[in-house]
Amino acid sequence: MTRQPKDPPRPRGSLITGLRNNFIAGIIVIAPIGLTVWLIWTLIGWVDGFVWPFVPQAYHPEDLVNRLLGHVNDFGRADPTHPNYIEVNVRGVGVVIFLIFTFIVGWIAKGLIGRSFLGWGEALVARMPVVRSVYNGAKQIAETVFAQTETSFDRACLIEYPRRGIWAVGFISTQTKGELVEKAGVGPMTSVFVPTTPNPTSGYLLFFPREDVIELDMTVEDAAKLVISAGLVYPGEKHDEMPEALDQLADRIGHGRHED
């Protein structure tokens, strides 16, 4: 009988290399989670800090709790000098108040009285040169971002940029209208936002003939992941491939540092 040739033994990395790769893989997993939690926590704190100054002190959670427990002064208000005074710091209550207030304002604005008051306010703002420019710009941005119309930012596309033969991922913002289409003279055009890597919030607003824009099946979220990861994360990858992808990414980072 002929013996089957054995596969050559794979070279084993050193203990330090394995520890380094595991540490880098852990950072890759922890960093996005930690950053997300930090951003949410910071945003909640910012909203709370903005809302609470407009809320009477008597309705703050700390005052309510201490009044309920009887830690009050002669005027019936919460007394911080009371020996049993309890400090209460509840994050997120300001966010709830802000959401309720925004809902009420929107409900009023949709009514007849609200529309009349809003029209009167806009007419007053229109007479103020600097304030008018700021208000109109902010209003246009808000309407563009939140309007549920065909102009919503919900499609990813592929365009040739910055020259023929080089392709870039972009986001279709609107169908170009007005003077831009007339002066270009190339027929229907599409406005495309081309993000930069790894920060997709910055980029370039470009205008392409509609036939030069290839719409993609991937969602805007998947396209953003592709841009942020510099091509390391592609849509449709299976979750069970994640450990292998982490190992490969850790090896790349480790080899890059070693070469430097």
Coordinates of C-alpha atoms in Angstrom, one line a residue:
M1 CA 0.0 0.0 0.0
T2 CA 1.1 3.5 -0.8
R3 CA 1.0 6.0 2.0
Q4 CA -0.9 9.1 1.4
P5 CA 1.4 12.1 1.6
K6 CA 0.8 14.1 4.7
D7 CA 0.0 17.8 4.5
P8 CA 3.0 19.9 5.5
P9 CA 2.7 21.2 9.0
R10 CA 1.4 24.7 9.3
P11 CA 3.8 27.1 10.9
R12 CA 2.7 28.1 14.3
G13 CA 2.8 31.7 15.3
S14 CA 4.5 32.7 18.5
L15 CA 2.5 33.2 21.7
I16 CA 3.0 37.0 21.4
T17 CA 1.6 37.0 17.9
G18 CA -1.5 35.1 19.0
L19 CA -2.1 37.4 21.9
R20 CA -1.6 40.4 19.8
N21 CA -4.1 39.2 17.2
N22 CA -6.7 38.3 19.9
F23 CA -6.3 41.7 21.4
I24 CA -6.7 43.5 18.0
A25 CA -9.8 41.3 17.3
G26 CA -11.2 42.2 20.7
I27 CA -10.7 45.9 20.0
I28 CA -12.4 45.5 16.6
V29 CA -15.5 44.0 18.4
I30 CA -15.5 46.3 21.4
A31 CA -14.8 49.7 19.7
P32 CA -18.0 49.9 17.7
I33 CA -20.1 48.9 20.7
G34 CA -18.4 51.2 23.0
L35 CA -18.5 54.1 20.6
T36 CA -22.3 53.5 20.0
V37 CA -23.0 53.4 23.7
W38 CA -20.9 56.5 24.3
L39 CA -22.6 58.5 21.6
I40 CA -26.1 57.6 22.8
W41 CA -25.2 58.4 26.4
T42 CA -23.6 61.7 25.4
L43 CA -26.6 62.6 23.2
I44 CA -29.1 61.8 26.0
G45 CA -27.0 64.0 28.4
W46 CA -26.9 66.8 25.9
V47 CA -30.7 66.8 25.5
D48 CA -31.2 66.6 29.2
G49 CA -28.9 69.6 29.7
F50 CA -30.8 71.5 27.1
V51 CA -34.3 70.7 28.4
W52 CA -34.0 70.8 32.2
P53 CA -33.3 74.6 32.4
F54 CA -36.7 75.2 30.9
V55 CA -38.5 72.9 33.4
P56 CA -39.4 74.5 36.8
Q57 CA -37.2 73.3 39.6
A58 CA -40.2 71.9 41.5
Y59 CA -40.8 69.3 38.7
H60 CA -37.2 68.0 38.6
P61 CA -36.9 64.3 39.7
E62 CA -34.6 65.2 42.6
D63 CA -37.1 67.7 44.0
L64 CA -40.1 65.4 43.5
V65 CA -38.4 62.5 45.3
N66 CA -37.3 64.6 48.3
R67 CA -40.7 66.3 48.7
L68 CA -42.3 62.9 48.6
L69 CA -40.0 61.7 51.4
G70 CA -40.6 64.9 53.5
H71 CA -37.1 66.4 53.0
V72 CA -38.5 69.9 52.7
N73 CA -37.9 73.3 54.3
D74 CA -40.4 75.7 55.9
F75 CA -41.7 76.7 52.5
G76 CA -42.5 73.1 51.4
R77 CA -39.7 72.9 48.9
A78 CA -37.0 70.3 48.7
D79 CA -34.2 71.2 51.2
P80 CA -30.6 70.3 50.0
T81 CA -29.4 70.9 53.5
H82 CA -31.6 68.2 55.0
P83 CA -29.5 65.4 56.6
N84 CA -31.4 62.7 54.6
Y85 CA -31.5 64.6 51.3
I86 CA -31.2 62.3 48.4
E87 CA -29.5 63.3 45.1
V88 CA -31.2 61.9 42.1
N89 CA -29.7 62.0 38.6
V90 CA -31.9 60.2 36.1
R91 CA -30.7 60.4 32.5
G92 CA -33.3 60.3 29.8
V93 CA -36.2 62.1 31.5
G94 CA -35.3 65.3 29.6
V95 CA -35.4 63.3 26.3
V96 CA -38.9 62.1 27.2
I97 CA -40.0 65.6 28.0
F98 CA -38.5 66.8 24.7
L99 CA -40.4 64.2 22.7
I100 CA -43.7 64.9 24.4
F101 CA -43.2 68.7 23.8
T102 CA -42.3 68.1 20.2
F103 CA -45.3 66.0 19.7
I104 CA -47.6 68.6 21.2
V105 CA -46.0 71.4 19.1
G106 CA -46.5 69.3 15.9
W107 CA -50.1 68.5 16.8
I108 CA -50.9 72.2 17.4
A109 CA -49.0 73.3 14.2
K110 CA -51.3 71.0 12.1
G111 CA -54.4 72.7 13.4
L112 CA -56.0 76.0 12.2
I113 CA -54.8 78.1 15.1
G114 CA -51.3 76.6 14.9
R115 CA -51.1 77.3 11.1
S116 CA -52.2 80.9 11.6
F117 CA -49.7 81.5 14.4
L118 CA -47.0 79.9 12.3
G119 CA -47.8 82.0 9.3
W120 CA -47.7 85.1 11.5
G121 CA -44.4 84.1 12.9
E122 CA -42.8 83.4 9.5
A123 CA -44.1 86.8 8.3
L124 CA -42.4 88.5 11.2
V125 CA -39.1 86.6 10.6
A126 CA -39.2 87.5 6.9
R127 CA -38.7 91.2 8.0
M128 CA -35.4 90.4 9.7
P129 CA -32.5 90.1 7.2
V130 CA -30.0 87.9 9.1
V131 CA -32.6 85.9 11.1
R132 CA -34.6 85.3 7.9
S133 CA -31.6 83.7 6.1
V134 CA -30.8 81.4 9.1
Y135 CA -34.5 80.4 9.6
N136 CA -35.1 79.7 5.9
G137 CA -31.9 77.6 5.6
A138 CA -32.7 75.6 8.7
K139 CA -36.3 75.1 7.6
Q140 CA -35.3 73.9 4.1
I141 CA -32.8 71.4 5.6
A142 CA -35.3 70.1 8.1
E143 CA -38.0 69.7 5.4
T144 CA -35.5 67.9 3.1
V145 CA -34.3 65.5 5.8
F146 CA -37.7 64.6 7.3
A147 CA -40.1 64.9 4.4
Q148 CA -41.5 61.5 3.4
T149 CA -41.5 62.1 -0.4
E150 CA -39.6 60.9 -3.5
T151 CA -36.7 63.1 -2.4
S152 CA -36.0 60.9 0.6
F153 CA -32.4 59.8 0.9
D154 CA -32.9 56.0 0.6
R155 CA -31.0 54.6 -2.4
A156 CA -27.4 53.7 -3.0
C157 CA -25.8 53.9 -6.4
L158 CA -22.7 53.3 -8.4
I159 CA -21.1 56.0 -10.5
E160 CA -17.9 56.5 -12.5
Y161 CA -15.9 59.0 -10.5
P162 CA -13.5 60.8 -10.5
R163 CA -12.9 59.6 -14.1
R164 CA -14.1 57.0 -16.5
G165 CA -13.1 53.5 -15.4
I166 CA -13.0 54.3 -11.7
W167 CA -16.2 53.5 -9.8
A168 CA -17.5 55.0 -6.6
V169 CA -20.4 54.3 -4.3
G170 CA -22.8 57.2 -3.8
F171 CA -26.2 58.0 -2.4
I172 CA -29.0 59.4 -4.5
S173 CA -30.4 62.5 -2.8
T174 CA -32.8 64.0 -5.3
Q175 CA -33.7 64.3 -9.0
T176 CA -31.9 67.5 -10.1
K177 CA -34.3 70.3 -11.0
G178 CA -34.5 73.9 -12.1
E179 CA -31.6 75.9 -13.6
L180 CA -29.0 73.1 -13.1
V181 CA -30.8 70.8 -15.6
E182 CA -31.5 73.6 -18.0
K183 CA -27.9 75.0 -18.2
A184 CA -26.3 71.5 -18.3
G185 CA -28.4 70.6 -21.3
V186 CA -27.9 66.8 -21.0
G187 CA -31.5 65.8 -20.1
P188 CA -32.7 64.4 -16.8
M189 CA -30.1 64.5 -14.1
T190 CA -29.7 63.0 -10.7
S191 CA -28.1 64.6 -7.6
V192 CA -25.6 62.1 -6.0
F193 CA -23.8 62.5 -2.7
V194 CA -20.4 60.7 -2.8
P195 CA -19.1 60.1 0.7
T196 CA -15.5 59.9 1.8
T197 CA -13.8 57.1 3.7
P198 CA -13.9 56.5 6.7
N199 CA -16.2 59.5 7.5
P200 CA -19.3 59.3 5.3
T201 CA -20.7 62.5 6.7
S202 CA -18.3 64.5 4.5
G203 CA -18.1 64.2 0.7
Y204 CA -19.1 65.7 -2.6
L205 CA -22.4 66.7 -4.1
L206 CA -22.3 65.8 -7.8
F207 CA -24.8 65.9 -10.6
F208 CA -24.9 63.1 -13.2
P209 CA -27.0 62.4 -16.3
R210 CA -29.7 59.9 -15.1
E211 CA -28.4 57.2 -17.4
D212 CA -25.0 57.3 -15.9
V213 CA -26.3 56.4 -12.4
I214 CA -26.5 52.7 -11.6
E215 CA -28.9 52.0 -8.7
L216 CA -27.8 49.3 -6.3
D217 CA -29.9 46.7 -4.5
M218 CA -28.0 47.2 -1.3
T219 CA -29.5 49.5 1.3
V220 CA -28.0 52.9 2.3
E221 CA -26.9 51.3 5.6
D222 CA -25.0 48.5 3.8
A223 CA -23.4 51.1 1.5
A224 CA -22.4 53.2 4.4
K225 CA -20.8 50.1 6.1
L226 CA -18.9 49.5 2.9
V227 CA -17.6 53.1 2.9
I228 CA -16.8 53.3 6.6
S229 CA -14.9 49.9 6.6
A230 CA -12.8 50.9 3.5
G231 CA -14.1 47.9 1.6
L232 CA -13.5 45.3 4.3
V233 CA -17.3 44.7 5.0
Y234 CA -19.5 43.8 2.1
P235 CA -23.3 43.4 2.1
G236 CA -24.6 39.8 2.4
E237 CA -21.7 38.4 4.4
K238 CA -22.7 35.6 6.7
H239 CA -22.4 36.1 10.5
D240 CA -20.6 32.8 10.9
E241 CA -17.8 34.2 8.8
M242 CA -17.2 37.0 11.3
P243 CA -14.5 35.2 13.4
E244 CA -12.5 34.4 10.2
A245 CA -12.8 38.0 9.0
L246 CA -11.6 39.3 12.4
D247 CA -8.6 37.0 12.2
Q248 CA -7.8 38.3 8.7
L249 CA -8.2 41.9 9.7
A250 CA -6.1 41.4 12.9
D251 CA -3.3 39.8 10.8
R252 CA -3.4 42.7 8.3
I253 CA -3.1 45.2 11.1
G254 CA -0.4 43.2 12.8
H255 CA 1.7 42.8 9.6
G256 CA 1.3 46.4 8.8
R257 CA 2.8 47.4 12.2
H258 CA 5.5 44.9 11.9
E259 CA 6.6 46.2 8.5
D260 CA 6.7 49.8 9.8

